[in-house]
Coordinates of C-alpha atoms and ligand atoms in Angstrom, one line a residue:
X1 CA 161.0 71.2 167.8
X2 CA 163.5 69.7 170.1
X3 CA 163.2 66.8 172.3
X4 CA 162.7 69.1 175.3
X5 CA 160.0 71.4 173.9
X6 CA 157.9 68.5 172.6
X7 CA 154.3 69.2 172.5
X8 CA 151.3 66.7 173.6
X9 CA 148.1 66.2 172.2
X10 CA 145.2 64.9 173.5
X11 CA 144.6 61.2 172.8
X12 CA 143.0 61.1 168.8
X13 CA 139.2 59.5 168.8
X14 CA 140.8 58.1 165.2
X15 CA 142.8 56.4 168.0
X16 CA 140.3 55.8 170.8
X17 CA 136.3 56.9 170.8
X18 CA 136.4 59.7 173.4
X19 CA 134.5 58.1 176.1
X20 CA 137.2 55.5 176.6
X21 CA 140.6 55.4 178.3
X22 CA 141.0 56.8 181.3
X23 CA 139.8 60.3 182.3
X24 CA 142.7 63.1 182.3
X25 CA 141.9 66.4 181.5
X26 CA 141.4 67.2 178.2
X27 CA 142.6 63.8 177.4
X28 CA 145.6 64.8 177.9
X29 CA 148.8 62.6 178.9
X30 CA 149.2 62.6 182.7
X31 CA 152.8 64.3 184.0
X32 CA 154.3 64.2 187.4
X33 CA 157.3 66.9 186.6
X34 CA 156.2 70.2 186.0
X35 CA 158.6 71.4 184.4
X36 CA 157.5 68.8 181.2
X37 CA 155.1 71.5 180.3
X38 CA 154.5 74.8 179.6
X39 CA 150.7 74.7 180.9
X40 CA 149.7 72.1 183.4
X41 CA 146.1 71.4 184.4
X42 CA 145.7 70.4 187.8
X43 CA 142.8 69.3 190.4
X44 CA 142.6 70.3 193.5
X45 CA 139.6 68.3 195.2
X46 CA 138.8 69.9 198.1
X47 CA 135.9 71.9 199.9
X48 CA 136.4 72.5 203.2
X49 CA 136.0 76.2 202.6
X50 CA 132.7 75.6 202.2
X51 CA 130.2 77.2 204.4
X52 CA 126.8 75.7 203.2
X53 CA 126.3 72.6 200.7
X54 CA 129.6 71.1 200.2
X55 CA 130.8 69.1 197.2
X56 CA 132.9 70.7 194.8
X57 CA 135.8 68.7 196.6
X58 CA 134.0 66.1 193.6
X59 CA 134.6 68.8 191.1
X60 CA 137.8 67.5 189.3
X61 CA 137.0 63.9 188.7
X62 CA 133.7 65.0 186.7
X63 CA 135.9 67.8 184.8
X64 CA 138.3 65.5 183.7
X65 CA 135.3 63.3 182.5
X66 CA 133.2 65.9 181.2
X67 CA 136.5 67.1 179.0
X68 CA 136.8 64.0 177.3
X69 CA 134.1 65.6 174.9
X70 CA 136.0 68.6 173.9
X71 CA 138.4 68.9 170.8
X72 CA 141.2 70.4 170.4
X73 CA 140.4 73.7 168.2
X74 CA 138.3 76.8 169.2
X75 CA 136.0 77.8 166.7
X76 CA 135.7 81.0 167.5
X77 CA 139.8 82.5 168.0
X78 CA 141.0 79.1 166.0
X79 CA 143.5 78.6 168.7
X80 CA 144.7 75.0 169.1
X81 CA 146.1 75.4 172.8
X82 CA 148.3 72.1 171.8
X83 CA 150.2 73.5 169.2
X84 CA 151.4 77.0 170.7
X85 CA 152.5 75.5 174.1
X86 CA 153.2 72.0 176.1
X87 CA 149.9 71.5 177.9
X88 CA 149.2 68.4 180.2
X89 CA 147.5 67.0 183.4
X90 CA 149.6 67.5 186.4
X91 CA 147.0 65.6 188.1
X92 CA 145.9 66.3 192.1
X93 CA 147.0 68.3 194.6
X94 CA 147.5 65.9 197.7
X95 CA 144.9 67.9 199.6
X96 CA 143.7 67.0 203.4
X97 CA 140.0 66.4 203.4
X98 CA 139.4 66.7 207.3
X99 CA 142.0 69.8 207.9
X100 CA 141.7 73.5 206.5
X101 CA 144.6 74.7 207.8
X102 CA 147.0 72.2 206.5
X103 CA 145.4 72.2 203.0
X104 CA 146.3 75.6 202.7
X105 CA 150.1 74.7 203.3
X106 CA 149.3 71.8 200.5
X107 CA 148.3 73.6 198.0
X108 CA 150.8 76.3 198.3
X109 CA 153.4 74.1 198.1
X110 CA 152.3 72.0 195.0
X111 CA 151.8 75.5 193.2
X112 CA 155.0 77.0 194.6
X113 CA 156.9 73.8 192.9
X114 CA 154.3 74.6 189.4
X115 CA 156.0 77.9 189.1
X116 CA 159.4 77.4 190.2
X117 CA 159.8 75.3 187.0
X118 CA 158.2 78.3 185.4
X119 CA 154.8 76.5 184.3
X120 CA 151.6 78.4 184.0
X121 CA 148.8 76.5 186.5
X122 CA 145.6 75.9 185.3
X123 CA 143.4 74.6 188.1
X124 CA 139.9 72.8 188.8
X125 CA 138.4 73.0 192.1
X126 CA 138.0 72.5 194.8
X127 CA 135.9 75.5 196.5
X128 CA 136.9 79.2 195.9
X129 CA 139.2 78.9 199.0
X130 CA 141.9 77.2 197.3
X131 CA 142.7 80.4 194.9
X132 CA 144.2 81.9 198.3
X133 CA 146.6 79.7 198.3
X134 CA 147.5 79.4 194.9
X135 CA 148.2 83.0 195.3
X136 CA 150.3 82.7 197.7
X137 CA 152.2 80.3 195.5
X138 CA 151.8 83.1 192.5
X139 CA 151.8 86.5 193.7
X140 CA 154.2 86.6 196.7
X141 CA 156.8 88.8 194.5
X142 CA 154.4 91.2 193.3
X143 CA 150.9 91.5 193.5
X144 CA 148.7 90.0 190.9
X145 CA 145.8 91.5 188.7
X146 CA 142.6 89.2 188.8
X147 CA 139.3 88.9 186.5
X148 CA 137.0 87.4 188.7
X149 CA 133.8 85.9 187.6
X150 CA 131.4 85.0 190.3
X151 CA 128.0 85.9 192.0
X152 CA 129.8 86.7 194.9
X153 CA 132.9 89.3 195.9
X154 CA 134.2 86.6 198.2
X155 CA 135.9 89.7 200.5
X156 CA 134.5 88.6 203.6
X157 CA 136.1 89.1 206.9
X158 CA 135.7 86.1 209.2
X159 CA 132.8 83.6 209.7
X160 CA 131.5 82.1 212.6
X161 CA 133.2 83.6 215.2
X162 CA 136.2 85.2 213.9
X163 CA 137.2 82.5 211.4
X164 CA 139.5 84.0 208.6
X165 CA 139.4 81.5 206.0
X166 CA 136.2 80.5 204.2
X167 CA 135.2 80.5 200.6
X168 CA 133.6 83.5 201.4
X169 CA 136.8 85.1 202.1
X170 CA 139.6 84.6 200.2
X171 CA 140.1 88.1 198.1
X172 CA 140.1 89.8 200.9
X173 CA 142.6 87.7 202.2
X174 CA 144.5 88.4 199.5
X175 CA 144.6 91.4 199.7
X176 CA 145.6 91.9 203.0
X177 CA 149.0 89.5 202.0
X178 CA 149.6 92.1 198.9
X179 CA 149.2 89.0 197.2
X180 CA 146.4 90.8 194.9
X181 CA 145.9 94.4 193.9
X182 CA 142.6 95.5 193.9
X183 CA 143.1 98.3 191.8
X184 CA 144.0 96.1 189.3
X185 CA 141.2 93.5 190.2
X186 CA 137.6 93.3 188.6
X187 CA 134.9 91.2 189.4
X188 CA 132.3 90.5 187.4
X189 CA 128.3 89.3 187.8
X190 CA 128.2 90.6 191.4
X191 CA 124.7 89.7 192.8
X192 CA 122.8 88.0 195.6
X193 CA 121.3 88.6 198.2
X194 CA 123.6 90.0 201.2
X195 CA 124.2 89.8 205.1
X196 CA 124.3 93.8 205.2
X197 CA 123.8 96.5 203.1
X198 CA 128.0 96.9 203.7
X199 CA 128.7 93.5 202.1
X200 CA 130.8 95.2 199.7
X201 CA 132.2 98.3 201.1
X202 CA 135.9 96.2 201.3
X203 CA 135.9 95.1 197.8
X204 CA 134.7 98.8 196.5
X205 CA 137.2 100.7 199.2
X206 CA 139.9 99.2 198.3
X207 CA 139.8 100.0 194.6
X208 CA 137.8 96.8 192.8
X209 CA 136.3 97.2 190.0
X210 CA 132.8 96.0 190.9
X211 CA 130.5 94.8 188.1
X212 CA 127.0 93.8 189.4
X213 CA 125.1 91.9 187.3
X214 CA 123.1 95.0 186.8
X215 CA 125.6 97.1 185.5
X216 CA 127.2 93.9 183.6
X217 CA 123.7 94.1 181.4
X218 CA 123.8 98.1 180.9
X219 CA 127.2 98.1 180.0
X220 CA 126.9 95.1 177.4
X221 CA 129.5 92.7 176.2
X222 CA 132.1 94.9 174.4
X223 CA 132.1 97.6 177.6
X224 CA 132.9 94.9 180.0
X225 CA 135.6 93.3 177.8
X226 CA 137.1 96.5 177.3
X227 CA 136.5 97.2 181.5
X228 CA 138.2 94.2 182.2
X229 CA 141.1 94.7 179.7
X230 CA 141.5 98.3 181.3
X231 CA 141.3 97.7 185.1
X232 CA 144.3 94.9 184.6
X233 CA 146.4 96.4 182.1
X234 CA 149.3 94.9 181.1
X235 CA 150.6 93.4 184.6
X236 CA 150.5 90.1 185.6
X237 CA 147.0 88.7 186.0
X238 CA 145.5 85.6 186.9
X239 CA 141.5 84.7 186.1
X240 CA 139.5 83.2 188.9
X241 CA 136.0 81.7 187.4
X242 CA 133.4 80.5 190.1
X243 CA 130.3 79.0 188.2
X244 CA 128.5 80.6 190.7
X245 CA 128.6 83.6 188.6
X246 CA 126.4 81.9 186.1
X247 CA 122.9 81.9 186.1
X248 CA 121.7 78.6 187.5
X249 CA 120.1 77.4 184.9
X250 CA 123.8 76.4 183.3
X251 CA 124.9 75.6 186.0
X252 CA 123.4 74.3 189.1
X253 CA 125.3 72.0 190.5
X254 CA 127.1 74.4 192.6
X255 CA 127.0 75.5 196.3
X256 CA 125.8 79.1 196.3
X257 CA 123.9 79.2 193.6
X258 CA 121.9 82.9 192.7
X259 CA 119.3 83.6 190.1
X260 CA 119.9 86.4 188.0
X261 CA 123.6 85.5 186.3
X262 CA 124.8 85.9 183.0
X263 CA 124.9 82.5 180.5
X264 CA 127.6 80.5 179.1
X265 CA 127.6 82.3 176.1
X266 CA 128.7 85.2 177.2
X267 CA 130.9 83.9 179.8
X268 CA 132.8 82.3 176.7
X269 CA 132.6 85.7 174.7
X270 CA 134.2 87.7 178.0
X271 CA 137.4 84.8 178.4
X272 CA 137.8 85.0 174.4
X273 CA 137.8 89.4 175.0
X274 CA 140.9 88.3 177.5
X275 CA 143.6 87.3 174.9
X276 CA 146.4 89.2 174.4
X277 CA 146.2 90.2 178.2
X278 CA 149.4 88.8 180.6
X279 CA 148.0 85.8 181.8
X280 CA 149.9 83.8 184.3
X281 CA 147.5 81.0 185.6
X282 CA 143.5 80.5 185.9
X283 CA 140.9 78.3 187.9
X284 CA 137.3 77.3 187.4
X285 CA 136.0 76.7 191.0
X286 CA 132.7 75.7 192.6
X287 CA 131.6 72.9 190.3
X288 CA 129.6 70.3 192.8
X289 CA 129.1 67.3 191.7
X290 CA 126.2 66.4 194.3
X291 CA 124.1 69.2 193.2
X292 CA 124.9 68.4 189.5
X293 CA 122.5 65.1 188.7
X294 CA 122.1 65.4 184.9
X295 CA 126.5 66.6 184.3
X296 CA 125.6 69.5 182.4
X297 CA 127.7 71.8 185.3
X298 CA 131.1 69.7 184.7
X299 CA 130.3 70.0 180.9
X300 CA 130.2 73.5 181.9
X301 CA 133.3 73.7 184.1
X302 CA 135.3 72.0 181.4
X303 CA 134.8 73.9 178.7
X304 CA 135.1 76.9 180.0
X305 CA 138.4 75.4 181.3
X306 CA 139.5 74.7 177.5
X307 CA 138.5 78.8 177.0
X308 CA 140.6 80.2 179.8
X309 CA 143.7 77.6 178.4
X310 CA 143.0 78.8 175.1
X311 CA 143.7 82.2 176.0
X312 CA 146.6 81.3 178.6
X313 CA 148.4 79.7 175.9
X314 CA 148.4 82.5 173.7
X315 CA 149.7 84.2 176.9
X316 CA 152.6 81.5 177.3
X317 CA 153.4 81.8 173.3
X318 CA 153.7 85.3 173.9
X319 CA 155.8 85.1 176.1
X320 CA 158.2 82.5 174.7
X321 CA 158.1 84.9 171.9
X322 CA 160.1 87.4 173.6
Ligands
LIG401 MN1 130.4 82.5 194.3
LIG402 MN1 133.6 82.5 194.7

């Protein structure tokens, strides 16, 4: 290992008990250059995409926290993220708390910086707007392929009067930018209640693979692994996970919440289905803080947040590989 490629680990509880120091992700050494790693994990606190009960912009600070109690191995693919790839915090995107439109230009620029030193962004949010503009940081070459986990399509038009940039609205944005293709785009757990019966007709028209909750329990497990693995092929691809798209009873500290989701468990099962895949950056979004009295959501948030960087590593090793 050269000096340049040098790896880091999270902080050892032989060294310090893990609810000490301060909070990074994953206990992880803080970095302000990201071209130091290979993998950097990054918050952006921010909900002004929000339409109804605001909070996620809290989201980050209880992830890092909530991280401190995850270790470094995955018991189930025995990947140690830390040893195939340099992973650390990147810390937060400088994000403007009282103006949409200039967050957007933010958070594009932070990410368009992440991947001109060719580092793979892994992101806490911050509400399901800011995957727009990581996108736009991402995908402005050549469309990206998405697996999308969430209670809601997010394809939206406009809100209130015409407005084109909500939570609610982002893949259809997205779209429209060629920033995502939809035929190589699946979203899974689809449910809720709708405006109109036509909620979806955007998503389904333009070629997503849409799998309701419904459908998500015929199909089983192995179907939807191999669905998702199928719809995105071998392109780039980026995975978006709202915790909306959990049932509520794992994680209710969110801001849409909707009965009826699939459990942690199997969200863990569906992320571990996704190695091998070309994965080029991920975000776990929707985590509210307010909402979340007892933690168990961050808990939530962060470990799902070690699964997807356990699966983008073997992505970035892959690649190195080459
Ligand atoms: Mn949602
Ligand atoms: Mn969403």
């Amino acid at each position: 290992m050269t000096s340049e490629t040098r790896n880091f680990e999270p902080i050892s509880p032989d060294a310090s008990p893990r609810f000490a120091e301060i909070a990074t992700f994953m206990r992880l050494p803080r970095v302000s250059d990201p071209a130091e790693v290979d993998i950097a994990l990054i918050g952006v606190p921010w909900d002004g995409g929000t339409t109804n009960r605001a909070g996620a912009r809290h989201g980050p600070r209880e992830i890092r926290n909530s991280s401190s109690l995850i270790r470094k191995v995955n018991p189930a693919t025995r990947v140690t993220p830390y040893e195939l790839c340099r992973v650390a915090d990147l810390g937060d995107v400088s994000v403007n708390p009282i103006d949409l439109m200039d967050t957007l230009g933010r958070v594009q620029a932070f990410y368009q910086k992440v991947r001109a030193a060719g580092t793979v962004p892994l992101t806490a949010g911050g509400d399901h707007l800011i995957t727009l503009p990581i996108m736009r940081a991402l995908g402005r070459d050549r469309p990206l392929g998405m697996v999308h986990f969430d209670a809601h399509s997010d394809t939206w038009d406009t809100y209130f009067g015409g407005f084109k940039y909500t939570h609610g609205t982002p893949f259809r944005r997205a779209v429209e930018e060629r920033l995502l293709d939809p035929k190589r785009t699946i979203q899974i757990g689809i449910r809720g209640s709708l405006y109109d019966l036509h909620d979806l007709d955007f998503a389904i028209e333009a070629g997503m693979r849409v799998i309701t909750i419904e459908e998500f329990y015929k199909l089983g497990l192995d179907e939807v692994i191999a669905e998702a693995r199928r719809v995105v092929g071998d392109g780039p691809t980026y995975v978006s996970f709202d915790v909306d798209g959990l049932d509520p009873v794992y994680a209710p500290g969110t801001g849409t919440p909707e009965i009826g989701g699939f459990s942690t468990f199997e969200a863990q099962q569906i992320i571990r289905g996704l190695g091998g895949l070309n994965l080029i950056g991920g975000d776990v979004v929707e985590v509210a803080p307010p909402f979340d009295p007892t933690g168990n959501t961050a808990l939530v948030g962060a470990t799902l947040m070690f699964e997807i960087l356990c699966v983008l590593a073997q992505a970035v090793a892959a690649a190195k590989a080459e």
